[in-house]
């Protein structure tokens, strides 16, 4: 089929209604409820089965103490074995057709599981555990490849946040329902079977309303060898440095979370001295925290894919994991028995524990959602599902490693709070390492801080900043932090052509070198550096990236827009010679003159900046007005100057 036969499903939708508005739209709501039902059913089945073999049966070959580990391992095993194959299927076939197939398979698996519950047949239920893991393995790549096909860049963070929130709510409800239903005397197992079939049917009904999502690589030849395809997928992911290291970052988050989730029962019993209800409370608090953090991402990111939230999330995860260790020290047991839920909550010493748990999970939501959105946006569409499959493989490896490492630490004599402390410290080290490898995360974090806590930054017309393809951004030059504010406004990385003298600044110089900004010197001063700057700018545009230039050539010394130099014309001429039709986006920074970073202060006859920190107080209101892109042949310096001047006057 031609592209014209499948118009972009993201077109024509208002991107300003907020993430909850997606629940009223067919392109998102049926998919959301299909995913919700699947996650709920996975956990209803697994938890009910775990409770049954732990408390209600005596199975000699499956000790109660090992039941949870065996069930968890069987569920994860298909992710290692079949993720590579499922990624290929999701790229090759229509995603709606695949989702419907997976949901039909779920009904069959749950029918077999119901018979296993009715007959109390543990081997059958173990087989169904493996099959439900296979069901989730098939659905995973489809799930994350579906969203960027139906959501715009401005909706992607909110959509991922909704899915992440829905998944953890579904996990929570599934666990609670499974535990309550299986506990019904004599007939609990029968009711679990009926419930699993019912939820599977609801998921299949919801899947019927999912819109068609054509294959991204229909000519793909399936490699059915999971070992070679797994290796190929990892190599494919490794080809994009930012994407691959984001996959590692997400996998680390699953390592981090798995340590806490796996230790909740023992933590509640041995450290907090609580009963089973207290263990359930910890799961509720953790799930609510993840869901809240996931939903906050859209608000904090101003409806863009804002990876500046990832360092913030990493900091919070470490801070509150470490504080949880201190909060859990010295807690005393009740005079008799264990704390009930009411008695546990009534103790003020326990509030800090619950706050730490809620906040570390909230920051984990802030950490993970932008990473998922970044992978979806940056991965090549024809390979997107296979990249997600590689992510699932890595996640499984990291989760298995977390079980082994946590078990080894506990076996070495560490208490559970000490394990939490070690993981919190390790998170700080791993996060710092990842952010050094991919400095874009730190740069966006600095830009996020500057645009929200140094200034009150408002962007108008940011929909004109291209979300894909090469473009030149032309902006007035008011201060030393203009580039940082432009970073905060763009959903994509920007390469800046900047005056070489700014690189000498002890604070800003290292930051712009980290951002791989391109230094340019006047031709009369350094002809070689001048030519090298234009050559590097040409390479940026050839690679399909964004190039920002301040056509005035220097920071204004009087607050007025200065004449534009011919450097931008030369860049466009070179792009045209390379066969590129590069649009030019005019921009104007407003109300920034007079702030700490502008050259408003006159000392010894020179205009200087950064000498009076609180000249305008805190949270100065500044803005960026973005105009309609101009074609390269229309973007003469005088025309651009007029456009930027008009944007300044808005």
XYZ file of C-alpha atoms in Angstrom:
650
model
C 0.000 0.000 0.000
C 1.172 3.527 -0.634
C 1.736 6.089 2.042
C -1.180 8.128 0.689
C -3.562 5.284 1.512
C -2.584 5.547 5.169
C -2.704 9.168 6.274
C -0.814 10.067 9.411
C -3.141 9.161 12.318
C -1.510 11.915 14.396
C -2.649 14.664 12.038
C -5.582 16.905 12.893
C -5.525 16.312 16.643
C -5.286 19.122 19.157
C -2.058 18.642 21.073
C -3.149 21.031 23.838
C -5.940 19.069 25.515
C -3.701 17.193 27.952
C -2.922 13.541 28.425
C -6.266 12.602 29.988
C -8.050 13.792 26.844
C -6.413 10.868 25.037
C -8.745 8.529 26.929
C -11.602 9.972 24.879
C -9.931 9.304 21.530
C -10.073 6.067 19.578
C -6.407 6.218 18.584
C -5.443 5.813 22.265
C -8.315 4.663 24.508
C -8.875 1.116 23.132
C -5.132 0.491 23.185
C -4.877 1.816 26.758
C -7.640 -0.472 28.042
C -6.242 -3.457 26.132
C -2.878 -2.906 27.790
C -4.561 -2.308 31.171
C -6.528 -5.562 30.969
C -3.459 -7.551 29.933
C -1.307 -6.233 32.795
C -4.128 -6.806 35.303
C -4.661 -10.370 34.094
C -0.961 -11.238 34.233
C -0.801 -10.217 37.871
C -4.199 -11.567 38.919
C -3.154 -14.989 37.619
C 0.427 -14.929 38.952
C -0.436 -13.653 42.420
C -3.386 -16.019 42.892
C -1.218 -18.938 41.799
C 1.608 -17.864 44.115
C -0.745 -17.551 47.098
C -2.308 -20.933 46.314
C 0.990 -22.858 46.261
C 2.379 -20.862 49.203
C -0.541 -21.064 51.642
C -3.131 -23.574 50.397
C -1.200 -26.523 48.943
C 1.612 -28.802 50.001
C 3.696 -29.468 46.896
C 6.763 -31.499 47.800
C 8.735 -30.673 44.644
C 7.873 -26.926 44.858
C 8.623 -25.591 48.384
C 6.544 -22.600 49.406
C 9.676 -20.515 49.957
C 10.720 -21.043 46.328
C 7.298 -20.756 44.663
C 7.458 -17.022 44.046
C 10.942 -17.235 42.540
C 9.999 -20.132 40.236
C 6.825 -18.441 39.029
C 8.650 -15.152 38.459
C 11.489 -16.864 36.567
C 9.072 -18.806 34.329
C 7.225 -15.586 33.492
C 10.440 -13.721 32.582
C 12.026 -16.593 30.589
C 10.011 -15.941 27.355
C 11.281 -12.347 27.305
C 14.807 -13.707 26.962
C 13.878 -16.394 24.437
C 11.347 -14.714 22.168
C 11.673 -10.918 22.406
C 13.809 -10.810 19.260
C 11.204 -12.742 17.269
C 8.304 -10.662 18.601
C 10.132 -7.463 17.607
C 10.397 -8.687 14.028
C 6.705 -9.607 13.937
C 5.730 -6.151 15.213
C 7.752 -4.449 12.466
C 6.506 -6.768 9.709
C 2.756 -6.927 10.379
C -0.114 -4.554 11.115
C -0.019 -3.891 14.838
C -3.796 -4.106 15.271
C -3.811 -7.584 13.734
C -0.992 -8.667 16.028
C -2.706 -7.264 19.121
C -5.939 -9.103 18.272
C -3.984 -12.341 17.776
C -2.235 -11.896 21.129
C -5.538 -11.248 22.889
C -7.103 -14.378 21.352
C -4.071 -16.313 22.545
C -4.596 -14.886 26.032
C -8.169 -16.222 26.138
C -6.939 -19.722 25.228
C -4.166 -19.584 27.852
C -6.598 -18.415 30.528
C -9.067 -21.163 29.601
C -6.273 -23.697 30.147
C -5.322 -21.910 33.395
C -8.945 -22.079 34.591
C -8.875 -25.849 34.123
C -5.602 -25.895 36.064
C -7.218 -23.969 38.933
C -10.361 -26.161 38.868
C -8.295 -29.375 39.024
C -5.548 -27.903 41.247
C -2.972 -28.996 38.667
C 0.279 -27.202 39.495
C 2.250 -28.353 36.383
C -0.511 -27.003 34.110
C -0.471 -23.680 35.952
C 3.317 -23.479 35.690
C 2.976 -24.041 31.947
C 0.371 -21.263 31.780
C 2.777 -18.971 33.640
C 5.314 -19.505 30.870
C 2.611 -18.960 28.219
C 1.439 -15.716 29.850
C 5.050 -14.574 29.792
C 5.035 -15.398 26.075
C 1.809 -13.403 25.682
C 3.448 -10.366 27.318
C 6.605 -10.866 25.249
C 4.597 -10.711 22.024
C 2.669 -7.651 23.193
C 5.633 -5.575 24.473
C 7.233 -4.438 21.177
C 3.806 -3.834 19.634
C 2.834 -1.671 22.607
C 5.758 0.728 22.437
C 5.880 0.812 18.629
C 2.148 1.635 18.479
C 2.330 4.881 20.466
C 4.686 6.946 18.222
C 2.614 5.900 15.198
C -0.508 7.536 16.675
C 0.794 10.284 18.975
C 2.643 13.439 18.010
C 5.909 14.467 19.655
C 3.962 16.811 21.951
C 1.720 13.919 23.045
C 4.316 11.188 23.356
C 5.444 11.941 26.917
C 1.861 12.261 28.151
C 0.808 9.078 26.337
C 3.704 7.099 27.793
C 2.920 8.526 31.213
C -0.682 7.358 30.924
C 0.393 3.870 29.853
C 2.982 3.649 32.646
C 0.444 4.844 35.210
C -2.209 2.445 33.877
C 0.207 -0.472 33.938
C 1.127 0.000 37.585
C -2.503 0.537 38.606
C -3.395 -2.634 36.709
C -0.562 -4.529 38.440
C -1.820 -3.309 41.804
C -5.458 -4.181 41.097
C -4.481 -7.555 39.653
C -2.453 -8.449 42.737
C -5.179 -7.290 45.125
C -7.919 -9.089 43.190
C -5.888 -12.279 42.891
C -5.146 -12.324 46.606
C -8.752 -11.636 47.619
C -10.376 -14.091 45.205
C -8.061 -17.047 45.883
C -8.669 -16.573 49.620
C -12.401 -17.343 49.290
C -12.831 -20.663 51.116
C -13.271 -23.780 48.944
C -14.293 -21.990 45.738
C -11.560 -19.356 45.466
C -9.589 -21.261 42.798
C -12.715 -21.650 40.641
C -13.469 -17.955 40.841
C -9.882 -17.101 39.863
C -10.295 -19.184 36.722
C -13.518 -17.412 35.779
C -11.997 -14.000 36.552
C -8.938 -14.657 34.363
C -11.099 -15.681 31.409
C -13.375 -12.667 31.928
C -10.513 -10.140 31.986
C -8.979 -11.765 28.886
C -12.300 -11.429 27.036
C -12.554 -7.752 28.046
C -9.058 -7.187 26.649
C -10.008 -8.828 23.375
C -13.147 -6.674 23.089
C -11.120 -3.507 23.680
C -8.574 -4.611 21.049
C -11.316 -4.748 18.414
C -11.584 -0.960 18.480
C -7.856 -0.256 18.055
C -7.291 1.536 14.717
C -5.210 -0.088 11.994
C -1.476 0.569 12.241
C 0.243 -0.505 8.995
C 3.505 -2.427 9.083
C 6.654 -0.312 9.144
C 8.796 -2.931 7.376
C 6.453 -5.352 5.525
C 9.284 -6.789 3.414
C 11.204 -7.951 6.478
C 12.325 -11.589 6.333
C 11.764 -13.218 9.731
C 14.776 -14.837 11.371
C 13.315 -17.568 13.581
C 16.593 -18.290 15.365
C 16.182 -16.451 18.698
C 19.879 -16.532 19.559
C 21.171 -14.954 16.357
C 18.245 -12.527 16.160
C 18.743 -11.445 19.772
C 22.376 -10.652 19.012
C 21.343 -8.839 15.819
C 18.785 -6.748 17.720
C 21.339 -5.732 20.338
C 23.775 -4.727 17.577
C 20.981 -2.799 15.855
C 20.209 -0.913 19.055
C 23.914 -0.295 19.636
C 24.091 1.517 16.293
C 22.359 4.566 17.801
C 24.434 5.639 20.801
C 21.772 7.754 22.506
C 19.085 5.097 22.026
C 21.274 2.208 23.187
C 22.451 3.971 26.318
C 18.865 4.949 27.035
C 17.994 1.248 26.828
C 20.682 0.598 29.415
C 19.256 3.392 31.556
C 15.760 1.887 31.459
C 17.124 -1.573 32.207
C 18.937 -0.159 35.220
C 15.643 1.323 36.426
C 14.092 -2.175 36.260
C 17.100 -3.521 38.191
C 16.555 -0.817 40.808
C 12.793 -1.372 41.047
C 13.041 -5.163 41.096
C 15.225 -5.053 44.217
C 12.550 -3.145 46.117
C 9.552 -5.072 44.777
C 11.117 -8.452 45.505
C 11.965 -7.470 49.085
C 8.625 -5.953 50.104
C 7.241 -9.082 51.862
C 10.424 -9.702 53.851
C 10.951 -5.972 54.494
C 7.403 -5.658 55.853
C 7.755 -8.747 58.061
C 11.340 -8.616 59.345
C 12.148 -4.883 59.381
C 8.813 -3.099 59.749
C 7.326 -5.900 61.896
C 4.067 -5.771 59.960
C 1.597 -8.388 58.746
C 0.556 -9.220 55.165
C -1.552 -6.067 54.980
C 1.540 -3.947 55.590
C 3.314 -5.723 52.705
C 0.335 -4.897 50.492
C 0.465 -1.274 51.663
C 4.086 -1.017 50.497
C 3.040 -2.249 47.058
C 0.186 0.272 46.968
C 2.493 3.152 47.952
C 5.092 2.115 45.359
C 2.488 1.800 42.588
C 0.858 5.134 43.409
C 4.299 6.788 43.411
C 5.206 5.379 39.987
C 1.829 6.377 38.574
C 2.058 9.898 39.977
C 5.584 10.408 38.663
C 4.551 9.117 35.248
C 1.633 11.531 35.024
C 3.736 14.476 36.233
C 6.122 14.059 33.288
C 3.809 15.795 30.836
C 3.338 18.847 33.073
C 7.019 19.135 33.966
C 8.103 18.664 30.353
C 5.664 21.220 28.919
C 4.295 18.552 26.594
C 7.618 17.712 24.960
C 9.946 14.738 25.190
C 12.021 16.267 27.984
C 14.966 14.060 28.890
C 16.152 16.759 31.296
C 13.807 15.047 33.773
C 15.944 11.896 33.736
C 18.807 13.289 35.894
C 16.181 14.756 38.238
C 14.609 11.322 38.527
C 17.976 9.660 39.145
C 18.820 12.139 41.908
C 15.490 11.539 43.632
C 15.803 7.757 43.359
C 19.181 7.810 45.103
C 18.269 10.391 47.749
C 15.138 8.597 48.922
C 16.571 5.072 48.623
C 19.435 6.144 50.883
C 17.050 7.905 53.279
C 14.916 4.755 53.408
C 17.913 2.990 54.951
C 18.128 5.605 57.697
C 14.345 5.662 58.188
C 14.225 1.880 58.637
C 16.955 1.725 61.275
C 15.927 1.154 64.859
C 12.229 0.500 64.246
C 10.770 -1.458 67.117
C 8.358 -4.370 67.041
C 4.943 -4.143 68.741
C 4.555 -5.641 72.212
C 2.810 -8.683 70.797
C 2.523 -10.131 67.303
C 2.862 -7.935 64.215
C 1.556 -4.528 63.307
C -1.846 -4.521 61.670
C -2.391 -2.024 58.878
C -4.107 0.481 61.182
C -1.493 0.126 63.915
C 1.352 0.493 61.400
C -0.048 3.694 59.895
C -0.710 5.100 63.363
C 3.027 5.072 64.210
C 4.673 8.405 63.164
C 8.035 6.632 62.754
C 6.547 4.705 59.836
C 5.434 7.803 57.939
C 8.992 8.577 56.890
C 9.356 5.048 55.500
C 6.177 5.430 53.438
C 7.204 8.910 52.259
C 10.625 7.637 51.147
C 9.048 4.742 49.292
C 6.472 6.976 47.613
C 9.051 9.557 46.567
C 11.695 7.140 45.286
C 9.030 5.489 43.103
C 7.699 8.898 41.982
C 11.194 9.866 40.839
C 11.531 6.474 39.130
C 8.478 7.468 37.066
C 10.122 10.783 36.173
C 13.240 8.822 35.206
C 11.677 6.154 32.998
C 8.893 7.847 31.009
C 11.115 10.389 29.163
C 13.575 7.597 28.328
C 10.824 5.480 26.767
C 9.572 8.497 24.807
C 13.108 9.324 23.630
C 13.636 5.787 22.331
C 10.316 5.869 20.495
C 11.117 9.238 18.926
C 14.763 8.590 18.005
C 14.583 4.941 16.897
C 14.248 4.414 13.148
C 10.527 3.682 12.504
C 11.222 0.584 10.402
C 13.235 -0.917 13.282
C 11.355 0.559 16.232
C 9.715 -2.644 17.448
C 13.006 -4.556 17.233
C 14.690 -1.832 19.299
C 11.939 -2.245 21.917
C 12.523 -6.010 21.753
C 16.197 -5.376 22.509
C 15.042 -3.265 25.455
C 12.913 -6.136 26.766
C 15.875 -8.500 26.493
C 18.115 -6.129 28.431
C 15.380 -5.515 31.019
C 15.079 -9.257 31.633
C 18.832 -9.674 32.009
C 19.030 -6.781 34.470
C 16.058 -8.067 36.505
C 17.607 -11.524 36.761
C 20.905 -9.919 37.755
C 19.115 -7.880 40.427
C 17.708 -11.065 41.985
C 21.107 -12.727 41.988
C 22.952 -9.702 43.379
C 20.320 -8.954 46.034
C 20.364 -12.620 47.035
C 24.165 -12.568 47.265
C 24.142 -9.428 49.426
C 21.566 -10.910 51.768
C 23.488 -14.179 51.833
C 26.617 -12.266 52.812
C 24.848 -11.091 55.951
C 23.464 -7.711 54.870
C 20.109 -6.607 56.250
C 17.416 -5.516 53.790
C 17.823 -1.774 54.582
C 21.538 -2.142 53.859
C 20.700 -3.639 50.469
C 18.513 -0.594 49.782
C 21.440 1.653 50.759
C 23.819 -0.160 48.407
C 21.334 0.078 45.528
C 20.764 3.784 46.190
C 24.508 4.500 46.123
C 24.988 2.311 43.049
C 22.195 4.210 41.313
C 24.086 7.475 41.799
C 27.254 5.958 40.306
C 25.473 4.318 37.349
C 23.437 7.442 36.591
C 26.526 9.654 36.620
C 28.301 7.214 34.292
C 25.372 7.158 31.831
C 25.066 10.942 31.852
C 28.763 11.316 31.130
C 28.446 8.897 28.230
C 25.351 10.725 26.918
C 25.861 14.378 27.929
C 22.574 15.336 26.263
C 20.800 14.262 29.464
C 22.848 16.634 31.628
C 22.586 19.472 29.114
C 18.819 19.148 28.996
C 18.736 19.025 32.788
C 20.683 22.300 32.988
C 18.343 23.826 30.391
C 15.299 22.547 32.300
C 16.573 24.065 35.564
C 17.411 27.403 33.894
C 14.057 27.703 32.152
C 12.026 26.933 35.277
C 14.010 28.094 38.302
C 16.281 30.868 37.035
C 13.698 32.267 34.623
C 9.992 31.830 34.061
C 10.354 30.829 30.439
C 7.386 30.895 28.071
C 7.643 29.655 24.488
C 5.206 30.685 21.774
C 5.093 28.993 18.408
C 7.277 26.029 19.358
C 5.251 23.881 16.959
C 7.308 25.561 14.208
C 10.508 23.887 15.463
C 10.861 20.799 13.216
C 10.657 17.463 15.013
C 12.622 15.755 12.239
C 14.991 16.719 9.441
C 17.633 19.420 9.082
C 16.840 23.067 9.807
C 18.614 26.297 10.712
C 17.377 28.205 13.766
C 18.142 31.940 13.578
C 17.778 33.881 16.835
C 18.716 37.266 18.274
C 21.635 37.248 20.715
C 20.882 38.861 24.074
C 22.817 36.992 26.752
C 25.309 34.289 27.623
C 22.500 31.769 28.253
C 20.617 32.174 24.977
C 21.772 28.742 23.833
C 20.592 27.119 27.068
C 17.126 28.612 26.667
C 16.924 27.447 23.056
C 17.855 23.937 24.242
C 14.957 24.075 26.687
C 12.531 25.022 23.900
C 13.491 22.282 21.450
C 12.485 18.616 21.683
C 15.635 17.728 19.730
C 19.350 18.346 20.250
C 20.663 21.585 18.744
C 24.182 22.251 17.492
C 25.159 25.889 18.077
C 27.499 28.042 16.013
C 28.925 30.365 18.680
C 31.530 33.065 19.174
C 34.774 31.332 20.178
C 35.277 33.734 23.094
C 32.390 32.264 25.077
C 34.331 29.022 25.343
C 36.857 30.807 27.559
C 34.263 31.390 30.270
C 35.059 29.111 33.248
C 31.410 28.127 33.840
C 29.773 28.273 30.407
C 32.773 27.142 28.343
C 32.798 23.518 29.589
C 29.008 23.356 29.221
C 29.089 24.407 25.555
C 32.007 22.102 24.828
C 29.926 19.288 26.330
C 27.119 20.348 23.990
C 29.522 20.082 21.048
C 28.895 23.715 20.114
C 30.861 24.920 17.108
C 33.295 27.777 17.890
C 33.646 30.407 15.187
C 36.214 33.208 15.082
C 36.277 36.242 12.751
C 37.943 35.400 9.447
C 40.548 38.136 9.925
C 41.419 36.785 13.358
C 41.638 33.058 12.565
C 40.865 32.057 8.978
C 41.331 28.341 9.644
C 38.882 28.311 12.581
C 36.427 30.346 10.481
C 36.479 27.807 7.640
C 36.383 24.836 10.022
C 33.218 26.215 11.654
C 31.357 26.389 8.337
C 32.539 22.892 7.404
C 31.231 21.518 10.712
C 27.930 23.372 10.235
C 27.541 21.736 6.828
C 28.098 18.305 8.373
C 25.411 18.962 10.984
C 22.841 19.768 8.293
C 23.877 16.793 6.173
C 23.202 14.573 9.178
C 19.644 15.949 9.371
C 20.155 17.807 12.646
C 19.233 21.260 13.926
C 21.805 24.047 13.625
C 21.321 27.271 15.600
C 23.063 30.499 14.691
C 22.993 33.992 16.166
C 23.258 36.064 12.968
C 24.191 39.284 14.821
C 27.568 37.672 15.521
C 27.833 38.876 19.115
C 25.744 39.611 22.197
C 23.945 42.946 21.942
C 25.422 45.674 24.132
C 22.408 47.994 24.102
C 19.454 45.604 23.994
C 18.680 46.437 20.359
C 18.640 43.989 17.463
C 21.912 44.385 15.549
C 22.370 43.949 11.774
C 22.637 40.341 10.581
C 25.922 39.222 9.090
C 26.268 37.082 5.990
C 27.347 33.909 7.789
C 23.851 32.445 7.604
C 23.712 33.094 3.850
C 26.940 31.176 3.422
C 25.582 28.250 5.433
C 22.467 28.098 3.251
C 24.485 28.357 0.059
C 26.652 25.431 1.156
C 23.542 23.400 2.062
C 22.030 24.119 -1.356
C 25.280 23.028 -3.026
C 25.026 19.779 -1.045
C 21.519 19.238 -2.426
C 19.720 20.130 0.792
C 16.580 22.254 0.977
C 16.975 23.491 4.547
C 14.237 25.631 6.137
C 15.175 28.550 8.359
C 13.184 29.132 11.554
C 13.271 32.749 12.849
C 13.245 33.151 16.643
C 13.262 36.022 19.105
C 14.225 35.909 22.773
C 12.215 38.533 24.639
C 12.607 40.342 27.971
C 16.056 38.830 28.513
C 17.912 42.142 28.227
C 18.652 43.475 31.689
C 18.971 40.057 33.314
C 22.082 38.799 35.089
C 23.531 37.133 31.959
C 23.107 40.107 29.598
C 25.683 42.874 29.021
C 23.668 45.667 30.643
C 26.231 46.722 33.267
C 28.813 49.336 32.243
C 32.113 49.207 34.123
C 35.282 51.007 33.104
C 33.708 51.855 29.772
C 32.887 48.209 28.986
C 29.535 46.434 28.869
C 29.815 43.464 31.205
C 27.518 40.693 32.392
C 27.141 38.482 35.463
C 28.090 41.061 38.072
C 24.764 41.678 39.870
C 23.050 38.316 40.536
C 19.742 39.711 41.779
C 19.383 42.691 39.456
C 15.860 41.547 38.547
C 15.225 39.190 41.432
C 14.425 35.514 40.960
C 12.228 33.820 38.362
C 12.478 36.590 35.750
C 9.790 36.280 33.113
C 11.411 35.790 29.687
C 10.096 34.388 26.447
C 10.878 32.894 23.066
C 8.708 33.651 20.047
C 9.138 31.204 17.169
C 8.015 32.173 13.675
C 6.950 30.233 10.607
C 9.884 28.582 8.798
C 11.245 30.269 5.678
C 12.480 28.409 2.630
C 16.238 28.696 2.158
C 15.863 30.861 -0.969
C 13.693 33.326 0.981
C 15.972 33.645 4.008
C 18.226 36.520 2.979
C 19.826 38.249 6.012
C 17.680 41.379 5.676
C 14.474 39.316 5.371
C 15.412 37.258 8.426
C 16.255 40.438 10.331
C 12.785 41.811 9.604
C 11.129 38.556 10.712
C 13.063 38.429 13.980
C 12.310 42.126 14.613
C 8.594 41.426 14.103
C 8.773 38.519 16.569
C 10.479 40.799 19.096
C 7.634 43.271 18.780
C 4.963 40.666 19.578
